[in-house]
């Protein structure tokens, strides 16, 4: 029997090669480590030259991808910096309106919450604190606020937490605190607000139903991402044991849920082989993995790290559903390329790199048993 082979490498190039994607990531990292972003003229020059080099082959193409990765990061970084609160208006009092995003964090002396402003001197995500609050900030509420804002900035302490990079990666345009109690607007709550309100109600129900207070707080954190449920004593214990990443919902959690869902679906198909006559096991596993990861992502809150991981999982699962052999390196390269295209500033977050552990676990769960595996 004659084995049909592709006439050229077109079929292989249909799936992203990890080497060009790695070059694009390296180019973006070079820009991130630079003392300042390139100007618009330099960005245009890098983009044009990168596109021309990508038309060539092998090493030259990799050089073109490196330039394109650097140019794309520079574009997104410049736009993100321009969207922040101008330094000339930092430290001033402003009136803003918008909607509470995510679950507020209630502390003994203050309430901290994210606010998506649609009116005022800055549009987009603003992180606010209300000291000695006179009432409770509800998730998803639409509010009119009197606040004092400043541009996000970090400290220059060597080895310290870089809050400015964190704010840039999360899309936080300004930070500040309330000057007066908020004015509540009932109308205009969107689907995101209703979802956050449902998450808040679910978190309260866990607190009521679970008798052990510390266990309830841990469940609220792991299930719905309510980090405000943990006390300062709990956070101190987590910091001392180096396990804070285990309770902060990240890409690794989403990947683990998707991977175990794929394993359960594979086990079900092995118990009832007749199901494979209707839907192939590999396709069923990929679909169940996407569904489980999406449900958990909605429950934990659609933050940027969660969205980034859902995109990676969907990319890998769809590649598995394409009924062609895709290696682990190609799957991870494809996922990295898609994420770099959608959210290049995610490279600033450690979660971007840790997400690959969860996605690699999912790939392992989706691998068939048609060939013998090595111990590695």
Short mmCIF file of C-alpha atoms in Angstrom, two decimals:
data_model
loop_
_atom_site.label_atom_id
_atom_site.label_comp_id
_atom_site.label_asym_id
_atom_site.label_seq_id
_atom_site.Cartn_x
_atom_site.Cartn_y
_atom_site.Cartn_z
CA UNK A 1 0.00 0.00 0.00
CA UNK A 2 1.36 3.39 -0.94
CA UNK A 3 1.72 5.82 1.91
CA UNK A 4 0.50 9.29 1.04
CA UNK A 5 2.89 12.05 2.04
CA UNK A 6 2.44 15.80 1.86
CA UNK A 7 3.98 17.35 -1.23
CA UNK A 8 5.82 19.87 0.91
CA UNK A 9 5.90 21.18 4.46
CA UNK A 10 2.58 23.05 4.14
CA UNK A 11 0.72 20.54 6.30
CA UNK A 12 3.32 20.78 9.04
CA UNK A 13 3.33 24.58 8.91
CA UNK A 14 -0.43 24.61 9.45
CA UNK A 15 0.37 23.99 13.11
CA UNK A 16 2.62 26.63 14.63
CA UNK A 17 6.24 25.54 14.99
CA UNK A 18 7.64 26.10 18.48
CA UNK A 19 10.88 27.68 17.24
CA UNK A 20 9.38 30.79 15.55
CA UNK A 21 7.03 31.26 18.52
CA UNK A 22 9.97 31.00 20.90
CA UNK A 23 11.77 33.68 18.87
CA UNK A 24 8.72 35.96 19.12
CA UNK A 25 8.62 35.45 22.90
CA UNK A 26 12.34 36.23 23.14
CA UNK A 27 11.83 39.44 21.14
CA UNK A 28 9.03 40.50 23.48
CA UNK A 29 11.17 39.72 26.55
CA UNK A 30 14.02 41.84 25.17
CA UNK A 31 11.66 44.83 24.96
CA UNK A 32 10.35 44.13 28.47
CA UNK A 33 13.89 44.22 29.84
CA UNK A 34 14.78 47.42 28.02
CA UNK A 35 14.96 50.66 30.04
CA UNK A 36 12.33 52.28 27.78
CA UNK A 37 9.95 51.30 25.02
CA UNK A 38 10.82 52.01 21.38
CA UNK A 39 9.21 55.02 19.71
CA UNK A 40 6.51 54.70 17.06
CA UNK A 41 8.99 55.15 14.20
CA UNK A 42 11.14 52.32 15.54
CA UNK A 43 8.05 50.15 16.01
CA UNK A 44 6.97 50.68 12.39
CA UNK A 45 10.50 49.89 11.15
CA UNK A 46 10.66 46.68 13.20
CA UNK A 47 7.21 45.61 11.99
CA UNK A 48 7.98 46.15 8.29
CA UNK A 49 11.38 44.48 8.50
CA UNK A 50 9.94 41.59 10.50
CA UNK A 51 7.21 40.95 7.92
CA UNK A 52 9.76 40.98 5.11
CA UNK A 53 12.04 38.52 6.91
CA UNK A 54 9.13 36.18 7.71
CA UNK A 55 8.67 35.62 3.96
CA UNK A 56 12.07 33.85 3.93
CA UNK A 57 12.96 30.50 5.49
CA UNK A 58 14.66 28.94 8.49
CA UNK A 59 16.94 31.25 10.47
CA UNK A 60 15.88 34.37 8.61
CA UNK A 61 12.24 33.67 9.40
CA UNK A 62 13.10 33.27 13.07
CA UNK A 63 14.78 36.69 13.00
CA UNK A 64 11.60 38.14 11.51
CA UNK A 65 9.48 36.58 14.26
CA UNK A 66 11.84 38.02 16.87
CA UNK A 67 11.32 41.50 15.44
CA UNK A 68 7.55 41.05 15.21
CA UNK A 69 7.36 39.85 18.82
CA UNK A 70 9.34 42.89 19.96
CA UNK A 71 7.20 45.27 17.88
CA UNK A 72 3.91 43.79 19.11
CA UNK A 73 4.96 44.04 22.76
CA UNK A 74 6.08 47.63 22.19
CA UNK A 75 2.71 48.53 20.63
CA UNK A 76 0.65 47.00 23.43
CA UNK A 77 2.95 48.39 26.12
CA UNK A 78 2.81 51.91 24.68
CA UNK A 79 -0.99 51.83 24.44
CA UNK A 80 -1.26 50.52 28.02
CA UNK A 81 0.96 53.30 29.36
CA UNK A 82 -0.99 55.95 27.46
CA UNK A 83 -4.27 54.64 28.90
CA UNK A 84 -3.15 55.18 32.52
CA UNK A 85 -4.13 58.20 34.57
CA UNK A 86 -1.92 61.11 33.42
CA UNK A 87 0.75 62.13 35.91
CA UNK A 88 -0.56 65.70 35.71
CA UNK A 89 -3.86 64.55 37.28
CA UNK A 90 -2.33 62.17 39.81
CA UNK A 91 -3.13 62.96 43.46
CA UNK A 92 -6.25 64.98 42.57
CA UNK A 93 -9.89 64.42 43.54
CA UNK A 94 -12.19 63.11 40.80
CA UNK A 95 -15.74 61.92 40.27
CA UNK A 96 -16.02 58.58 38.47
CA UNK A 97 -18.82 56.18 37.62
CA UNK A 98 -18.84 52.52 36.69
CA UNK A 99 -19.19 49.00 38.03
CA UNK A 100 -17.54 46.88 40.72
CA UNK A 101 -15.52 44.06 39.11
CA UNK A 102 -14.84 40.79 40.89
CA UNK A 103 -15.35 40.17 44.60
CA UNK A 104 -14.48 42.98 47.06
CA UNK A 105 -11.95 42.11 49.75
CA UNK A 106 -13.26 42.96 53.21
CA UNK A 107 -10.59 43.71 55.81
CA UNK A 108 -10.99 44.91 59.42
CA UNK A 109 -10.32 48.59 58.60
CA UNK A 110 -10.96 48.84 54.89
CA UNK A 111 -12.62 47.35 51.80
CA UNK A 112 -10.52 46.91 48.65
CA UNK A 113 -12.19 46.38 45.27
CA UNK A 114 -11.64 46.70 41.52
CA UNK A 115 -13.80 49.19 39.67
CA UNK A 116 -14.30 49.49 35.91
CA UNK A 117 -14.77 53.22 35.31
CA UNK A 118 -16.83 54.35 32.31
CA UNK A 119 -16.81 58.06 33.19
CA UNK A 120 -14.21 60.36 34.70
CA UNK A 121 -10.57 61.21 33.95
CA UNK A 122 -9.62 57.58 33.26
CA UNK A 123 -11.54 54.76 31.61
CA UNK A 124 -10.95 51.13 32.51
CA UNK A 125 -9.88 49.24 35.60
CA UNK A 126 -9.23 51.21 38.80
CA UNK A 127 -8.21 49.67 42.13
CA UNK A 128 -9.85 51.43 45.07
CA UNK A 129 -9.90 51.24 48.86
CA UNK A 130 -12.57 52.50 51.25
CA UNK A 131 -11.18 53.07 54.74
CA UNK A 132 -13.54 52.56 57.67
CA UNK A 133 -16.45 51.78 55.34
CA UNK A 134 -19.91 52.85 56.45
CA UNK A 135 -21.66 50.18 54.33
CA UNK A 136 -20.93 47.04 52.34
CA UNK A 137 -19.70 47.19 48.75
CA UNK A 138 -21.68 44.63 46.75
CA UNK A 139 -20.15 42.67 43.89
CA UNK A 140 -21.37 43.84 40.47
CA UNK A 141 -22.88 47.08 41.81
CA UNK A 142 -22.92 50.20 39.63
CA UNK A 143 -21.72 53.19 41.63
CA UNK A 144 -20.93 56.91 41.39
CA UNK A 145 -17.83 57.68 43.46
CA UNK A 146 -15.84 60.62 44.76
CA UNK A 147 -12.24 59.43 44.86
CA UNK A 148 -8.64 60.59 45.05
CA UNK A 149 -6.61 58.87 42.32
CA UNK A 150 -2.96 58.50 41.47
CA UNK A 151 -1.01 56.77 38.75
CA UNK A 152 0.10 53.23 39.72
CA UNK A 153 3.68 53.19 40.93
CA UNK A 154 5.93 50.71 42.65
CA UNK A 155 8.91 50.88 44.96
CA UNK A 156 12.55 50.86 43.92
CA UNK A 157 13.60 48.38 46.61
CA UNK A 158 15.82 45.68 45.10
CA UNK A 159 14.03 42.34 45.14
CA UNK A 160 10.74 43.91 46.22
CA UNK A 161 7.35 43.46 44.61
CA UNK A 162 7.04 45.47 41.39
CA UNK A 163 3.50 46.84 41.74
CA UNK A 164 3.79 49.04 38.66
CA UNK A 165 4.55 46.02 36.45
CA UNK A 166 1.71 44.12 38.15
CA UNK A 167 -0.74 46.96 37.46
CA UNK A 168 0.40 47.22 33.85
CA UNK A 169 -0.07 43.50 33.31
CA UNK A 170 -3.52 43.49 34.96
CA UNK A 171 -4.68 46.59 33.09
CA UNK A 172 -5.03 48.74 36.23
CA UNK A 173 -5.16 52.33 34.98
CA UNK A 174 -5.22 54.11 38.37
CA UNK A 175 -5.46 53.48 42.11
CA UNK A 176 -6.90 55.48 44.96
CA UNK A 177 -9.43 55.65 47.78
CA UNK A 178 -12.98 56.86 48.40
CA UNK A 179 -13.60 60.30 49.86
CA UNK A 180 -17.32 59.79 50.54
CA UNK A 181 -19.86 56.94 50.64
CA UNK A 182 -20.76 55.67 47.16
CA UNK A 183 -23.97 56.50 45.35
CA UNK A 184 -25.63 53.31 44.11
CA UNK A 185 -27.17 53.04 40.64
CA UNK A 186 -29.42 50.00 40.22
CA UNK A 187 -29.72 50.10 36.44
CA UNK A 188 -27.14 48.99 33.91
CA UNK A 189 -25.61 45.87 35.56
CA UNK A 190 -24.18 43.70 32.77
CA UNK A 191 -23.62 39.93 32.62
CA UNK A 192 -20.26 40.27 34.32
CA UNK A 193 -21.86 42.04 37.26
CA UNK A 194 -24.58 39.41 37.57
CA UNK A 195 -21.95 36.67 37.46
CA UNK A 196 -19.91 38.33 40.22
CA UNK A 197 -23.05 38.76 42.31
CA UNK A 198 -23.85 35.05 41.93
CA UNK A 199 -20.26 34.21 42.97
CA UNK A 200 -20.65 36.44 46.04
CA UNK A 201 -23.92 34.71 47.00
CA UNK A 202 -22.30 31.30 46.56
CA UNK A 203 -19.37 32.34 48.76
CA UNK A 204 -21.75 33.44 51.52
CA UNK A 205 -23.64 30.17 51.27
CA UNK A 206 -20.42 28.19 51.77
CA UNK A 207 -19.69 30.29 54.86
CA UNK A 208 -23.15 29.47 56.25
CA UNK A 209 -23.17 25.75 55.45
CA UNK A 210 -19.62 24.75 56.52
CA UNK A 211 -19.25 24.68 60.28
CA UNK A 212 -15.45 24.87 60.42
CA UNK A 213 -14.64 28.55 59.83
CA UNK A 214 -11.10 28.05 58.48
CA UNK A 215 -12.20 25.22 56.20
CA UNK A 216 -15.07 27.37 54.91
CA UNK A 217 -12.70 30.25 54.19
CA UNK A 218 -10.33 27.96 52.30
CA UNK A 219 -13.20 26.52 50.25
CA UNK A 220 -14.46 30.00 49.41
CA UNK A 221 -10.98 30.91 48.18
CA UNK A 222 -10.44 27.77 46.08
CA UNK A 223 -13.94 27.48 44.60
CA UNK A 224 -15.00 31.05 43.85
CA UNK A 225 -11.68 32.89 44.20
CA UNK A 226 -12.82 34.89 47.25
CA UNK A 227 -9.36 35.70 48.64
CA UNK A 228 -10.87 38.15 51.10
CA UNK A 229 -12.22 35.16 53.03
CA UNK A 230 -8.75 34.32 54.36
CA UNK A 231 -7.62 36.08 57.51
CA UNK A 232 -4.27 37.81 57.97
CA UNK A 233 -3.20 34.83 60.08
CA UNK A 234 -4.01 32.47 57.19
CA UNK A 235 -2.02 34.58 54.73
CA UNK A 236 0.93 34.70 57.12
CA UNK A 237 0.87 30.90 57.38
CA UNK A 238 0.75 30.58 53.59
CA UNK A 239 3.65 33.02 53.17
CA UNK A 240 5.81 31.24 55.74
CA UNK A 241 5.18 27.86 54.09
CA UNK A 242 5.60 29.20 50.55
CA UNK A 243 2.14 28.01 49.48
CA UNK A 244 0.34 31.25 48.61
CA UNK A 245 0.21 30.19 44.95
CA UNK A 246 -1.95 27.21 45.91
CA UNK A 247 -4.90 29.38 46.97
CA UNK A 248 -4.61 32.11 44.33
CA UNK A 249 -6.71 30.90 41.40
CA UNK A 250 -4.34 30.76 38.46
CA UNK A 251 -3.78 28.98 35.20
CA UNK A 252 -2.44 25.94 37.00
CA UNK A 253 -5.77 25.42 38.79
CA UNK A 254 -7.72 25.76 35.55
CA UNK A 255 -5.37 23.32 33.80
CA UNK A 256 -5.69 20.76 36.61
CA UNK A 257 -9.51 20.89 36.43
CA UNK A 258 -9.46 20.53 32.65
CA UNK A 259 -6.97 17.66 32.84
CA UNK A 260 -8.94 15.66 35.41
CA UNK A 261 -12.13 16.22 33.42
CA UNK A 262 -10.36 14.79 30.37
CA UNK A 263 -9.22 11.76 32.40
CA UNK A 264 -12.76 11.14 33.67
CA UNK A 265 -14.17 11.37 30.15
CA UNK A 266 -11.49 8.96 28.89
CA UNK A 267 -12.36 6.51 31.68
CA UNK A 268 -16.06 6.70 30.80
CA UNK A 269 -15.31 5.94 27.14
CA UNK A 270 -13.22 2.92 28.18
CA UNK A 271 -16.01 1.57 30.40
CA UNK A 272 -18.53 1.90 27.55
CA UNK A 273 -16.58 1.39 24.29
CA UNK A 274 -19.76 1.77 22.28
CA UNK A 275 -19.63 5.53 22.92
CA UNK A 276 -16.66 5.69 20.56
CA UNK A 277 -18.99 4.73 17.69
CA UNK A 278 -20.78 8.03 18.20
CA UNK A 279 -17.99 10.35 19.31
CA UNK A 280 -14.26 9.48 19.26
CA UNK A 281 -12.75 9.34 22.73
CA UNK A 282 -10.08 11.98 22.04
CA UNK A 283 -12.64 14.50 20.77
CA UNK A 284 -14.92 13.82 23.75
CA UNK A 285 -12.02 14.35 26.16
CA UNK A 286 -11.08 17.65 24.54
CA UNK A 287 -14.67 18.92 24.61
CA UNK A 288 -15.17 17.93 28.27
CA UNK A 289 -11.85 19.58 29.19
CA UNK A 290 -12.91 22.88 27.58
CA UNK A 291 -16.34 22.71 29.25
CA UNK A 292 -14.97 21.95 32.74
CA UNK A 293 -12.26 24.60 32.51
CA UNK A 294 -14.76 27.21 31.33
CA UNK A 295 -17.25 26.44 34.11
CA UNK A 296 -14.53 26.63 36.76
CA UNK A 297 -13.17 29.82 35.18
CA UNK A 298 -16.60 31.46 35.38
CA UNK A 299 -16.99 30.32 38.98
CA UNK A 300 -13.54 31.59 39.98
CA UNK A 301 -13.96 34.90 38.14
CA UNK A 302 -12.94 35.82 34.60
CA UNK A 303 -9.69 37.59 35.40
CA UNK A 304 -6.87 38.08 32.89
CA UNK A 305 -4.86 35.04 34.12
CA UNK A 306 -7.98 32.87 33.91
CA UNK A 307 -8.84 34.14 30.43
CA UNK A 308 -5.27 33.54 29.31
CA UNK A 309 -5.33 29.94 30.51
CA UNK A 310 -8.78 29.26 29.05
CA UNK A 311 -7.45 30.46 25.71
CA UNK A 312 -4.44 28.15 26.01
CA UNK A 313 -6.63 25.17 26.95
CA UNK A 314 -9.05 25.86 24.10
CA UNK A 315 -6.14 26.07 21.65
CA UNK A 316 -4.64 22.76 22.79
CA UNK A 317 -8.04 21.02 22.93
CA UNK A 318 -9.03 22.22 19.45
CA UNK A 319 -5.68 21.01 18.13
CA UNK A 320 -6.45 17.61 19.67
CA UNK A 321 -9.90 17.64 18.04
CA UNK A 322 -8.40 18.32 14.60
CA UNK A 323 -7.68 14.57 14.16
CA UNK A 324 -4.05 15.10 13.25
CA UNK A 325 -0.95 14.22 15.22
CA UNK A 326 0.25 17.22 17.20
CA UNK A 327 3.34 16.88 19.36
CA UNK A 328 3.61 18.34 22.86
CA UNK A 329 6.10 20.96 21.65
CA UNK A 330 3.80 22.05 18.83
CA UNK A 331 0.78 22.22 21.16
CA UNK A 332 2.63 24.38 23.69
CA UNK A 333 4.09 26.51 20.89
CA UNK A 334 0.65 27.08 19.39
CA UNK A 335 -0.80 28.01 22.81
CA UNK A 336 2.09 30.39 23.52
CA UNK A 337 1.70 32.05 20.12
CA UNK A 338 -2.03 32.64 20.57
CA UNK A 339 -1.57 34.05 24.08
CA UNK A 340 1.29 36.28 22.96
CA UNK A 341 -0.95 37.63 20.21
CA UNK A 342 -3.89 38.33 22.54
CA UNK A 343 -2.11 39.36 25.76
CA UNK A 344 1.62 40.08 25.26
CA UNK A 345 1.84 41.92 28.59
CA UNK A 346 1.05 38.60 30.26
CA UNK A 347 4.78 37.88 29.99
CA UNK A 348 5.17 40.15 33.01
CA UNK A 349 3.29 37.69 35.21
CA UNK A 350 4.76 34.54 36.71
CA UNK A 351 1.33 32.99 36.11
CA UNK A 352 1.97 33.10 32.36
CA UNK A 353 4.83 30.66 32.76
CA UNK A 354 3.16 28.57 35.45
CA UNK A 355 0.10 28.18 33.21
CA UNK A 356 2.18 25.99 30.92
CA UNK A 357 2.45 23.43 33.73
CA UNK A 358 -1.35 23.11 33.83
CA UNK A 359 -1.61 23.00 30.04
CA UNK A 360 1.18 20.40 29.80
CA UNK A 361 -0.77 18.28 32.29
CA UNK A 362 -3.86 18.60 30.06
CA UNK A 363 -1.83 17.53 27.01
CA UNK A 364 -0.64 14.47 28.95
CA UNK A 365 -4.26 13.61 29.81
CA UNK A 366 -5.30 13.93 26.14
CA UNK A 367 -2.49 11.69 24.85
CA UNK A 368 -3.63 8.34 23.56
CA UNK A 369 -2.12 4.96 24.43
CA UNK A 370 -1.45 3.87 20.86
CA UNK A 371 2.31 3.91 21.37
CA UNK A 372 4.57 2.88 24.21
CA UNK A 373 5.66 5.76 26.42
CA UNK A 374 9.06 6.12 27.96
CA UNK A 375 9.44 6.71 31.68
CA UNK A 376 10.28 10.39 30.93
#
